[in-house]
Short mmCIF file of C-alpha atoms in Angstrom, two decimals:
data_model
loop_
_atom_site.label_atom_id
_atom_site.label_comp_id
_atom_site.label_asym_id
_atom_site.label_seq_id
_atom_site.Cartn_x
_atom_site.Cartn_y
_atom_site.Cartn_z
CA UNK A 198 -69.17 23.52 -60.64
CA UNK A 199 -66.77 25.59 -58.57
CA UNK A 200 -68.64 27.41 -55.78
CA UNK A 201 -66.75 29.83 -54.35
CA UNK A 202 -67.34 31.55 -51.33
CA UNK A 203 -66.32 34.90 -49.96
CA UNK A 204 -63.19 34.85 -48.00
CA UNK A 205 -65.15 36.75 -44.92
CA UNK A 206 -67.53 33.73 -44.94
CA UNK A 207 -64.61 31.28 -45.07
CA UNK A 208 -62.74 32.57 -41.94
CA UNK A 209 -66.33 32.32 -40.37
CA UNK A 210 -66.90 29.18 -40.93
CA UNK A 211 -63.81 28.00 -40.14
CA UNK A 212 -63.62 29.76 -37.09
CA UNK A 213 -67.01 28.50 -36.03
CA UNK A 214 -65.56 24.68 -36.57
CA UNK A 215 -62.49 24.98 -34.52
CA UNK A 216 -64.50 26.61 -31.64
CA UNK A 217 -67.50 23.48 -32.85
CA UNK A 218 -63.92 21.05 -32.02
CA UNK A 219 -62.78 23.04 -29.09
CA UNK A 220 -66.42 22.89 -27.38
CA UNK A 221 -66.85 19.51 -28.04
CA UNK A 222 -63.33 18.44 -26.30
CA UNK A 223 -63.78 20.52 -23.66
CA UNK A 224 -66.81 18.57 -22.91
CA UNK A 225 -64.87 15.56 -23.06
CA UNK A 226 -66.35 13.69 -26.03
CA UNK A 227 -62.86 12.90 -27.99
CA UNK A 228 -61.13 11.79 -24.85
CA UNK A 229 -61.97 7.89 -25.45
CA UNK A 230 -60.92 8.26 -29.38
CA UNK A 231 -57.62 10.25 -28.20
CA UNK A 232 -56.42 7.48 -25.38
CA UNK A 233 -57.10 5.02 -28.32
CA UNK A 234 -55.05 7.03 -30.48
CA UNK A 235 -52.26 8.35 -28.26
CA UNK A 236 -51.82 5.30 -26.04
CA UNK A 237 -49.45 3.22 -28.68
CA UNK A 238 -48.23 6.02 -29.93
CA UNK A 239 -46.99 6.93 -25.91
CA UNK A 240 -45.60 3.43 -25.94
CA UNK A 241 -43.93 3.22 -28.79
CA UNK A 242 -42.32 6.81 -27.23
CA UNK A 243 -41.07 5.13 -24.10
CA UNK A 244 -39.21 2.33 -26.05
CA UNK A 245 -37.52 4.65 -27.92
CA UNK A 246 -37.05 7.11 -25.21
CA UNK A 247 -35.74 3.79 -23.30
CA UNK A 248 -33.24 2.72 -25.88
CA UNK A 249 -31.54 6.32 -26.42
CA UNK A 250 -31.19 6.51 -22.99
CA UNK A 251 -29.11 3.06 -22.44
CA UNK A 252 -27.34 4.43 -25.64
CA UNK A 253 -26.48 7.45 -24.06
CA UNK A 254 -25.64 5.94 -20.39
CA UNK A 255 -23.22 3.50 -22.49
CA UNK A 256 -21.67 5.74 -23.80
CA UNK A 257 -21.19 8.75 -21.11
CA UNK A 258 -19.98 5.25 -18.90
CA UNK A 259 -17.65 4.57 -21.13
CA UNK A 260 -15.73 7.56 -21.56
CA UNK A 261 -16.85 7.98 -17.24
CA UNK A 262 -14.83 4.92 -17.12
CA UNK A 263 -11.62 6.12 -19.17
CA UNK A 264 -11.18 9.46 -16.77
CA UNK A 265 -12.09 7.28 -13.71
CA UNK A 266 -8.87 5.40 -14.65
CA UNK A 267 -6.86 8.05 -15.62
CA UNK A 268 -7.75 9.95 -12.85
CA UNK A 269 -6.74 6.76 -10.86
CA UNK A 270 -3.83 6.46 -12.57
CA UNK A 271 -3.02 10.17 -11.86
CA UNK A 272 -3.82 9.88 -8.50
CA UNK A 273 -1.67 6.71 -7.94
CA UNK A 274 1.54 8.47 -9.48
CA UNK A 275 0.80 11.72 -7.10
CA UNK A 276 0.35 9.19 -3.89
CA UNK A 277 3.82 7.04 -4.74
CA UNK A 278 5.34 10.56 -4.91
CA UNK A 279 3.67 11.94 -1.41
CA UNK A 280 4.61 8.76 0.00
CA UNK A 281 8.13 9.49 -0.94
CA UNK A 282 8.16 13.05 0.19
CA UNK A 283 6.85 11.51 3.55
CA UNK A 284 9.75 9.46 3.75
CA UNK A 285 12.08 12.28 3.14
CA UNK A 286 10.43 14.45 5.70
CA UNK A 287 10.51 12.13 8.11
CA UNK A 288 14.01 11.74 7.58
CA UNK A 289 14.81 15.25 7.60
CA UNK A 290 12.67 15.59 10.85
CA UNK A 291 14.98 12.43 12.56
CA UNK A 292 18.11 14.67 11.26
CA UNK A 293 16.47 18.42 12.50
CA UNK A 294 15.40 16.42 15.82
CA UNK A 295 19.69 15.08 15.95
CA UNK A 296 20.77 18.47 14.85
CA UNK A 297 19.06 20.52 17.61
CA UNK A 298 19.71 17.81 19.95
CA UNK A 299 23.31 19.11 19.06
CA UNK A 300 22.45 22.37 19.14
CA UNK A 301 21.12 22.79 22.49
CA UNK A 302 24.16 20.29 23.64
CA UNK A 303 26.70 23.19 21.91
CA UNK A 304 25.12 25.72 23.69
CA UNK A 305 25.33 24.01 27.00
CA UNK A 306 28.88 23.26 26.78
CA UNK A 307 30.16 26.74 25.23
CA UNK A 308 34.11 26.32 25.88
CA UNK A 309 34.29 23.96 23.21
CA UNK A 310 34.11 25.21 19.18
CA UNK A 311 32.92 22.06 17.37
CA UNK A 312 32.10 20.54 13.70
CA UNK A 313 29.31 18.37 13.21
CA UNK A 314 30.12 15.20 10.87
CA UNK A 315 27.97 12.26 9.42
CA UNK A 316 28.51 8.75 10.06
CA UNK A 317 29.00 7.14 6.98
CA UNK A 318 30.17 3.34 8.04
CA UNK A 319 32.08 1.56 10.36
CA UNK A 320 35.09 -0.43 10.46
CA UNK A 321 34.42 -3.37 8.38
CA UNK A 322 36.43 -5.93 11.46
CA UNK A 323 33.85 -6.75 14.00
CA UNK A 324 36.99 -6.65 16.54
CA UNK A 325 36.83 -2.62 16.35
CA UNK A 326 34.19 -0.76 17.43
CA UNK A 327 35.06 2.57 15.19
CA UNK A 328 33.03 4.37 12.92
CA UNK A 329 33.65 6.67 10.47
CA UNK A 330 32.76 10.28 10.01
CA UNK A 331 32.61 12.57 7.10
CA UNK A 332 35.23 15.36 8.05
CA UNK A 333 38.82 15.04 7.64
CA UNK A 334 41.93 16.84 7.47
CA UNK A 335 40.48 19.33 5.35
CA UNK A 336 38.08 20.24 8.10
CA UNK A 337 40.78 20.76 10.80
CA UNK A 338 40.30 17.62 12.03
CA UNK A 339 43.16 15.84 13.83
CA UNK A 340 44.12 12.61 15.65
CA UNK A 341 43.05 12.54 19.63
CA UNK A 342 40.39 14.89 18.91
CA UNK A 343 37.07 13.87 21.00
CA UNK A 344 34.06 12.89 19.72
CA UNK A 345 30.90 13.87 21.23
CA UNK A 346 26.52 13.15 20.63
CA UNK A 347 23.95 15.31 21.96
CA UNK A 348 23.94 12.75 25.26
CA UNK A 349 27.50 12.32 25.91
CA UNK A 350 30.78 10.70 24.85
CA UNK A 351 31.68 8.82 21.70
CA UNK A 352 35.08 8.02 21.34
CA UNK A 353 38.08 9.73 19.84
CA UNK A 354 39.67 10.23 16.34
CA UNK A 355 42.39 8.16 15.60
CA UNK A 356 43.09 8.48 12.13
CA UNK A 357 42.46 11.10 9.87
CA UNK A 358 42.15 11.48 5.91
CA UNK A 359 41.87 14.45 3.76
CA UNK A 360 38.25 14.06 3.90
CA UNK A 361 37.35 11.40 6.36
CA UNK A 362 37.60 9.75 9.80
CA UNK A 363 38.25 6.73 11.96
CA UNK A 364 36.74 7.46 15.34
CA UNK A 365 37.42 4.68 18.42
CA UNK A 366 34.05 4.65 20.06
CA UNK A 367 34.47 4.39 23.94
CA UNK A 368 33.15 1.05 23.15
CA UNK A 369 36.33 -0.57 21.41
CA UNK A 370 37.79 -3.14 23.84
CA UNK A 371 41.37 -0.98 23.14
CA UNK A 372 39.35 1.87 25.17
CA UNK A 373 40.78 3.11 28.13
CA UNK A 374 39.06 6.95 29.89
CA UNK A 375 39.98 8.45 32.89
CA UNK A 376 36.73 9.11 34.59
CA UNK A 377 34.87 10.72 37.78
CA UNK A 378 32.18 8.91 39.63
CA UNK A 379 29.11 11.64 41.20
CA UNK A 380 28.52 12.22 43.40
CA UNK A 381 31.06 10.79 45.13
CA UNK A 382 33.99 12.24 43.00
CA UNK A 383 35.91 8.75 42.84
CA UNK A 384 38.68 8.18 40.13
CA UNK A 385 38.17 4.94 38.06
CA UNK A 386 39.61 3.68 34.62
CA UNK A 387 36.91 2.87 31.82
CA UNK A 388 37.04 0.37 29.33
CA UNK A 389 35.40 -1.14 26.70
CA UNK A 390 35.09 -4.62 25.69
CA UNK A 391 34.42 -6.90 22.32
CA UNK A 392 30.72 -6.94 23.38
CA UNK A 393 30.51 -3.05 23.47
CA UNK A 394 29.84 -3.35 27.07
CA UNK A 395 31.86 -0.91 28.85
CA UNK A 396 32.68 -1.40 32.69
CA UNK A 397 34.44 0.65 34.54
CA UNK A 398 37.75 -0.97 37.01
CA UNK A 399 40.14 0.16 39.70
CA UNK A 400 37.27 2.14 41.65
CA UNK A 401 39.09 2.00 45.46
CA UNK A 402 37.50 -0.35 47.72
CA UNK A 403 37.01 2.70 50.53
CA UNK A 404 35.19 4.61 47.54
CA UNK A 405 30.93 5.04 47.66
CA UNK A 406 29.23 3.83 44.28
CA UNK A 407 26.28 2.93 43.73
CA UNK A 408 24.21 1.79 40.53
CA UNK A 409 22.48 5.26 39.46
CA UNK A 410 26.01 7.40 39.69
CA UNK A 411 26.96 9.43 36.70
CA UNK A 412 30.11 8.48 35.16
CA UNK A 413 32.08 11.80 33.69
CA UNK A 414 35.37 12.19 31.94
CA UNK A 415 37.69 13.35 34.71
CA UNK A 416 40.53 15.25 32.14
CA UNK A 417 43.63 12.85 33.22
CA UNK A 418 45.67 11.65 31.26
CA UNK A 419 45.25 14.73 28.80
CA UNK A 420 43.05 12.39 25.97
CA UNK A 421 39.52 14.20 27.01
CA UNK A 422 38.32 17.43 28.23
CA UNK A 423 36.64 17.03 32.17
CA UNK A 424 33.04 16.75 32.79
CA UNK A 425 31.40 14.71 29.75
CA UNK A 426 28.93 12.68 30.93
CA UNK A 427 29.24 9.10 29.79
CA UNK A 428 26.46 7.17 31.13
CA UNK A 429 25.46 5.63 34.78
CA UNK A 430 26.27 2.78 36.99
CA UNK A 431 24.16 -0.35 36.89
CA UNK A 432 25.46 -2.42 39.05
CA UNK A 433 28.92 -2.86 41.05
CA UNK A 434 30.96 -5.59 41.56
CA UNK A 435 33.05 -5.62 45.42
CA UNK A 436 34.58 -8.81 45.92
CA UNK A 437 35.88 -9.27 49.69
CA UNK A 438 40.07 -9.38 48.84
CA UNK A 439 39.94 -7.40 45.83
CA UNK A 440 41.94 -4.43 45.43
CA UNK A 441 39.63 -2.30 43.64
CA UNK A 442 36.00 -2.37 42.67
CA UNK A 443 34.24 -2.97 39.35
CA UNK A 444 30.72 -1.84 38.33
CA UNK A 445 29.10 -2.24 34.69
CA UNK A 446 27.97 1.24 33.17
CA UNK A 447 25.08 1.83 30.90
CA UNK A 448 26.37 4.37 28.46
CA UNK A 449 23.94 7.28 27.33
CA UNK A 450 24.77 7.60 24.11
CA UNK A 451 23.17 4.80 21.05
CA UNK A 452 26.31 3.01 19.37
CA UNK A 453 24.16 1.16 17.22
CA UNK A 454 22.14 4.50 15.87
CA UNK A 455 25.06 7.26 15.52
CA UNK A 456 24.29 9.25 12.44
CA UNK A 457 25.87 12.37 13.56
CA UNK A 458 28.28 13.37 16.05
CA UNK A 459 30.06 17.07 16.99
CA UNK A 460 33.66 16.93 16.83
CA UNK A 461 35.49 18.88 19.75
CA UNK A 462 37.81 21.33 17.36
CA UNK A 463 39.24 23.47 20.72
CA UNK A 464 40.70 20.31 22.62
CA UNK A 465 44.47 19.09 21.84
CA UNK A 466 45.37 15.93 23.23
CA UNK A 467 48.42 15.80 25.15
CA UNK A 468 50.75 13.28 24.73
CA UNK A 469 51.92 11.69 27.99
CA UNK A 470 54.19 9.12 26.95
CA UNK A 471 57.51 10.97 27.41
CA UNK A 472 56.42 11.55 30.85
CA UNK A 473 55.71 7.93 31.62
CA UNK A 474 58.21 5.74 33.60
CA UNK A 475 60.30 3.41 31.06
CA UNK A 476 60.62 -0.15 31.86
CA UNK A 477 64.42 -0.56 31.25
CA UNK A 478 64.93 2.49 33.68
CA UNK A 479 65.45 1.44 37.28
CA UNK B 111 37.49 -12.33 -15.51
CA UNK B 112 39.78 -9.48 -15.90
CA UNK B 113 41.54 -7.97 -12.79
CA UNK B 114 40.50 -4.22 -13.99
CA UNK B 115 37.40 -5.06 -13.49
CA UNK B 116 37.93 -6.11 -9.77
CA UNK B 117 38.77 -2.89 -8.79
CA UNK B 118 35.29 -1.14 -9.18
CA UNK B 119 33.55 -4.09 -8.27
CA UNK B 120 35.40 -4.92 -5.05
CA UNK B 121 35.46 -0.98 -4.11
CA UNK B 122 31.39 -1.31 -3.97
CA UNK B 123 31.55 -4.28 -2.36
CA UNK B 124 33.99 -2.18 0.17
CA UNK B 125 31.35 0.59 0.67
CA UNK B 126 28.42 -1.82 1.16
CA UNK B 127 30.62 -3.61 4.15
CA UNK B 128 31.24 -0.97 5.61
CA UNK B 129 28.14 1.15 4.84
CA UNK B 130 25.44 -1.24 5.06
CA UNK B 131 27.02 -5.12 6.60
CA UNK B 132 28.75 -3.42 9.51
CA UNK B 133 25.29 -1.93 10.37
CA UNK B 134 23.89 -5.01 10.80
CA UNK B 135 25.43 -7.04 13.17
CA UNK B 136 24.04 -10.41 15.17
CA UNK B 137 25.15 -9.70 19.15
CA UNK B 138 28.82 -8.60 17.85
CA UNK B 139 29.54 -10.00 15.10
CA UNK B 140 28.81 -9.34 11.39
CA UNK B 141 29.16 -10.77 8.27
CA UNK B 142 32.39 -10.75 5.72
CA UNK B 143 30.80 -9.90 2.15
CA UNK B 144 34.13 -9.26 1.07
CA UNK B 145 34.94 -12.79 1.92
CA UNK B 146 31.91 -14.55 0.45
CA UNK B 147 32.74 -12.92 -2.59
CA UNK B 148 35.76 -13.73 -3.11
CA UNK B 149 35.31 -16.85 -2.49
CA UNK B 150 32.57 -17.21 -4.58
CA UNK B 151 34.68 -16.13 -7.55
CA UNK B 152 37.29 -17.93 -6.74
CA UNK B 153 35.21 -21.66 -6.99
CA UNK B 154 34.22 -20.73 -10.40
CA UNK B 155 36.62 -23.18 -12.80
CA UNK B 156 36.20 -20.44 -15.55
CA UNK B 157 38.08 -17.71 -13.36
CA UNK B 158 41.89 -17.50 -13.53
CA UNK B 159 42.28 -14.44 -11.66
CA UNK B 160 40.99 -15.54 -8.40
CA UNK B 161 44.44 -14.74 -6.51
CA UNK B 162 44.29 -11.22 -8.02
CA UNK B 163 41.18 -10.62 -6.81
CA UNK B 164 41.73 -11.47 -3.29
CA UNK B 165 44.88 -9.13 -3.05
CA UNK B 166 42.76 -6.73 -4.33
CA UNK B 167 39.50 -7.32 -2.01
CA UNK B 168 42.33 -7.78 1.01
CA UNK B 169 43.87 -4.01 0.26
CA UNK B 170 40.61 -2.67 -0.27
CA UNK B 171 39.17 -3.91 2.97
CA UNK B 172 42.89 -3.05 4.95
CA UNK B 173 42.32 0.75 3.36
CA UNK B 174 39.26 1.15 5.65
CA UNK B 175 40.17 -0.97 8.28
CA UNK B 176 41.62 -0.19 11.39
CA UNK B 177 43.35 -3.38 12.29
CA UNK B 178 46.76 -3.39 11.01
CA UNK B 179 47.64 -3.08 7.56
CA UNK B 180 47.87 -6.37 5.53
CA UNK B 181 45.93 -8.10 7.75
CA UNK B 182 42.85 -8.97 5.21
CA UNK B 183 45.12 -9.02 2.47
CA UNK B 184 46.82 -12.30 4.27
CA UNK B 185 43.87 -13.94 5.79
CA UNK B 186 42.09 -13.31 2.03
CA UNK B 187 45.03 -15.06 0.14
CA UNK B 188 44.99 -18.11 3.05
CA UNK B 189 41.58 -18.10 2.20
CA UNK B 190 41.76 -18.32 -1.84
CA UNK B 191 44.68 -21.03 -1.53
CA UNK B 192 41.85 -23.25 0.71
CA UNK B 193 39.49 -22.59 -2.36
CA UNK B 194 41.85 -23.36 -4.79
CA UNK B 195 42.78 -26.73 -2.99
CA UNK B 196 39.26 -27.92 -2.88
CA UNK B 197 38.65 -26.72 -6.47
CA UNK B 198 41.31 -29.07 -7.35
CA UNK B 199 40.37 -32.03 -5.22
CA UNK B 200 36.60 -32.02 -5.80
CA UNK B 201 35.50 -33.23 -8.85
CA UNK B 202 32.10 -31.91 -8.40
CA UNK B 203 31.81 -29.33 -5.93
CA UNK B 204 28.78 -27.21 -5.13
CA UNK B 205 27.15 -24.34 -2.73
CA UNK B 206 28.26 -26.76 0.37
CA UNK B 207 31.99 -26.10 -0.75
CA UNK B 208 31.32 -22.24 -0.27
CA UNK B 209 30.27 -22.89 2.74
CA UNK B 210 33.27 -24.64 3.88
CA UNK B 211 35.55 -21.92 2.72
CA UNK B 212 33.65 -19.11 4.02
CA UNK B 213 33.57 -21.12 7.21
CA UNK B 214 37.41 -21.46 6.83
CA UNK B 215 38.00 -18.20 5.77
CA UNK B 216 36.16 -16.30 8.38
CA UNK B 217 38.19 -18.66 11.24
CA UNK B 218 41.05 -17.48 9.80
CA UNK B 219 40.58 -13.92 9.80
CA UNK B 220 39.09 -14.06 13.41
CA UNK B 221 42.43 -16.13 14.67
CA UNK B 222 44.86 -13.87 12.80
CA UNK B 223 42.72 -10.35 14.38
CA UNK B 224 42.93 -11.88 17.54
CA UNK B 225 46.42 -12.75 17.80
CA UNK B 226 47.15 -9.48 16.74
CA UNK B 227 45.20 -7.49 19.17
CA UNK B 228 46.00 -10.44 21.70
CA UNK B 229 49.69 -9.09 21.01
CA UNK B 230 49.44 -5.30 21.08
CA UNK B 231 47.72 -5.90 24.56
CA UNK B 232 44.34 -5.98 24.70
CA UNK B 233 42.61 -8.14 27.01
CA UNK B 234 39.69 -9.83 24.51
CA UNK B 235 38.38 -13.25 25.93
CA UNK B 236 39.07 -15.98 23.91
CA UNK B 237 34.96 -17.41 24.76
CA UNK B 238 33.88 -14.48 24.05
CA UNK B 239 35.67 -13.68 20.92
CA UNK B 240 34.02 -16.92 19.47
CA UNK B 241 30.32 -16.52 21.22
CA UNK B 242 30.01 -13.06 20.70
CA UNK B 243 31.46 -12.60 17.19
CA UNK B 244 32.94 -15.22 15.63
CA UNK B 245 30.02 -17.29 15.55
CA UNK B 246 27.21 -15.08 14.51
CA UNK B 247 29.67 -13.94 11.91
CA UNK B 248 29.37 -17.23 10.38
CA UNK B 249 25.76 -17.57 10.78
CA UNK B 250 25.40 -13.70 9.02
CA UNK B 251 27.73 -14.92 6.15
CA UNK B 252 26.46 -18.28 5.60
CA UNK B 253 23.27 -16.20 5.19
CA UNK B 254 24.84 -14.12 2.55
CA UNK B 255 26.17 -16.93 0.67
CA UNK B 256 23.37 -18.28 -1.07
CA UNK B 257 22.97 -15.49 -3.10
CA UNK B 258 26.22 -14.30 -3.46
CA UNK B 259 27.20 -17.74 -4.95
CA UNK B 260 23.83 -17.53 -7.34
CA UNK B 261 24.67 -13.85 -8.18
CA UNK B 262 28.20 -14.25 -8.78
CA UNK B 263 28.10 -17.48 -10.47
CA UNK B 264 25.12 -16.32 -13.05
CA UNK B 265 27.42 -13.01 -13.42
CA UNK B 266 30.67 -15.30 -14.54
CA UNK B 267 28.56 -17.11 -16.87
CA UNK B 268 27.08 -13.78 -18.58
CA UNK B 269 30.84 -13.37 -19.32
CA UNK B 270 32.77 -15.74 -20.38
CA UNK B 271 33.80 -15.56 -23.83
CA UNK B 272 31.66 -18.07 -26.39
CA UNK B 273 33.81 -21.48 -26.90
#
């Protein structure tokens, strides 16, 4: 037999068993069955939990791993090209540092217009101490024009392409300058030698020199302009019944680093030869 | 080996000598990479062009040198005919013959530039010609020669026609 029951009455009693449930955990009386209930259940949870998350550290590693290296990879590529760009600016830093070297050694000497010119190699005979410069002909360049750094003499052009240079550092053992000693204002020849030591000869024994003088280009001869410096005295040689003096000069300028040198455009060279005694004349 | 080809190839050998060699000298002397090529090439029995070769490494290295011209060009051929000698004489020859000729060679060109500068005046030592550069000249090429021979002999082999 179906008893049925109005709905009023059902929503009462219902409502009268869930607060019945409510009451009675409140008070605490399911805890025990709940902990015996929820306990593997909470377990079994945390294994699972557990695995997933291995699952899903693998895998996040994984592709972590892949944009670790290309990011490596990346950052490899940009540091081989910084390191290169270093290298260049360091470069161009040595060349500003040459240039305004130059610069400030153009300004000091204004009489002379010049033209700047790379060294690109030297003579290929270790008997000749020449280099050779980028600038030729085409440049205005000519034979017996001087060749000066931002310290002090270099040597002299003595042969000239359409676009290149042979320049006879002061160095060459041919080398032969006309020079001043400071202070005391003492004439003396300078020459070079197959060592690249220069020295200078035929200082007169009455004249004052001592290591520390500056040697300058005194103008005779006509093959260099006066008064550029080419280095100092380091030590002088007086023997008792020699006619002249020697002393060994340090020169200020780097042979072994030239990489760029200023060409003097304004100076002509003047050719003394026809003025020069000839042997067969009496 | 074709002499064409010893135009481009002894031009950058040219450059580097002067570019790069002549940079890089031991007290005052440097090292002749024209010369230890050549004479490389020319110990190879497969190469037939060897006195080609050295006219045109000797005009090449005259064209940038200041010395006078023909200079290189004669000390480079004395040079070859030494190699050729000993190529003929030594049945089995091997990196101690370059040696020799580079040794040979380089004496030469050092007496020859002397006498020549010794003749249009200038006042060069004879001691110190030979301490100062004649010496570590040999030292720097005998450096050079090791691989130069390796290169150039690997190079030869690469071309020579199949038999």
């Amino acid at each position: 037999m179906n008893i049925r029951f109005p709905k009023s009455l059902r929503i009462l009693a219902i409502s009268l068993a869930a607060i019945g449930i409510l009451a009675l955990a409140l008070s605490g009386v399911f805890t025990s069955l709940s902990r015996l209930v929820v306990s593997p259940l909470t377990s079994i949870q945390t294994w699972v939990s557990q695995q997933y998350q291995g699952v899903e550290n693998f895998m996040s590693a994984s592709q972590d791993i892949r944009e670790i290296r290309q990011h490596n990879t990346e950052l490899e590529a940009e540091n081989a090209r910084m390191q290169a760009q270093i290298v260049e600016l360091q470069q161009q830093l040595i060349e500003y540092e040459i240039l305004s070297a130059l610069l400030e050694f153009a300004r000091a000497n204004p009489e002379h217009k010049y033209i700047g010119a790379s060294v690109i190699g030297r003579d290929p005979s270790p008997f000749l101490n020449y280099i050779i410069i980028n600038r030729g002909s085409d440049d205005g360049l000519k034979r017996g024009m001087p060749v000066v750094t931002q310290n002090g003499l270099a040597g002299r052009i003595v042969q000239v392409t359409a676009t290149g240079a042979r320049v006879s550092l002061i160095t060459d053992p041919v080398t032969r300058i006309n020079v001043r000693i400071e202070p005391s204002r003492s004439a003396a020849v300078l020459s070079g030698s197959i060592t690249g030591d220069i020295t200078l000869e035929q200082i007169p024994q009455q004249a004052e020199v001592n290591p520390g003088n500056l040697i300058l280009t005194s103008g005779l001869g006509g093959n260099y302009p006066q008064n550029i410096i080419i280095g100092q005295v380091t030590s002088v040689r007086n023997l008792e019944n020699a006619l002249f003096q020697s002393a060994s000069v340090q020169p200020v300028t780097d042979f072994d680093d030239l990489a760029i040198v200023l060409v003097i455009k304004n100076f002509n060279p003047i050719d003394i030869t026809p003025l020069l005694p000839d042997a067969d004349t009496p | 080996m074709s002499v064409i080809l010893s135009v481009p190839v002894l031009s950058i050998i040219t450059i580097l000598q002067s570019a790069v060699i002549s940079r890089l000298p031991l007290i005052s002397g440097t090292a002749d990479l024209m010369l230890v090529v050549l004479a490389a090439i020319t110990l190879q029995k497969s190469v037939k062009t060897a006195w080609q070769w050295s006219i045109v490494g000797g005009l090449l290295t005259d064209f940038f040198s200041g010395l006078p011209f023909g200079l290189f060009t004669v000390s480079y051929l004395i040079t070859t005919g030494i190699a050729h000698v000993l190529r003929e004489r030594v049945w089995r020859f091997s990196f101690l013959m370059q040696l020799l000729v580079v040794l040979s060679g380089i004496i030469i060109t050092h007496t020859i530039s002397y006498l020549v500068l010794f003749l249009q005046g200038s006042s060069i030592q004879f001691t110190s010609v030979l301490q100062a550069v004649t010496m570590p000249s040999i030292i720097l090429s005998f450096m050079l020669s090791l691989p130069v021979f390796i290169i150039v002999q690997d190079v030869i082999e690469q071309l020579k026609p199949p038999e």
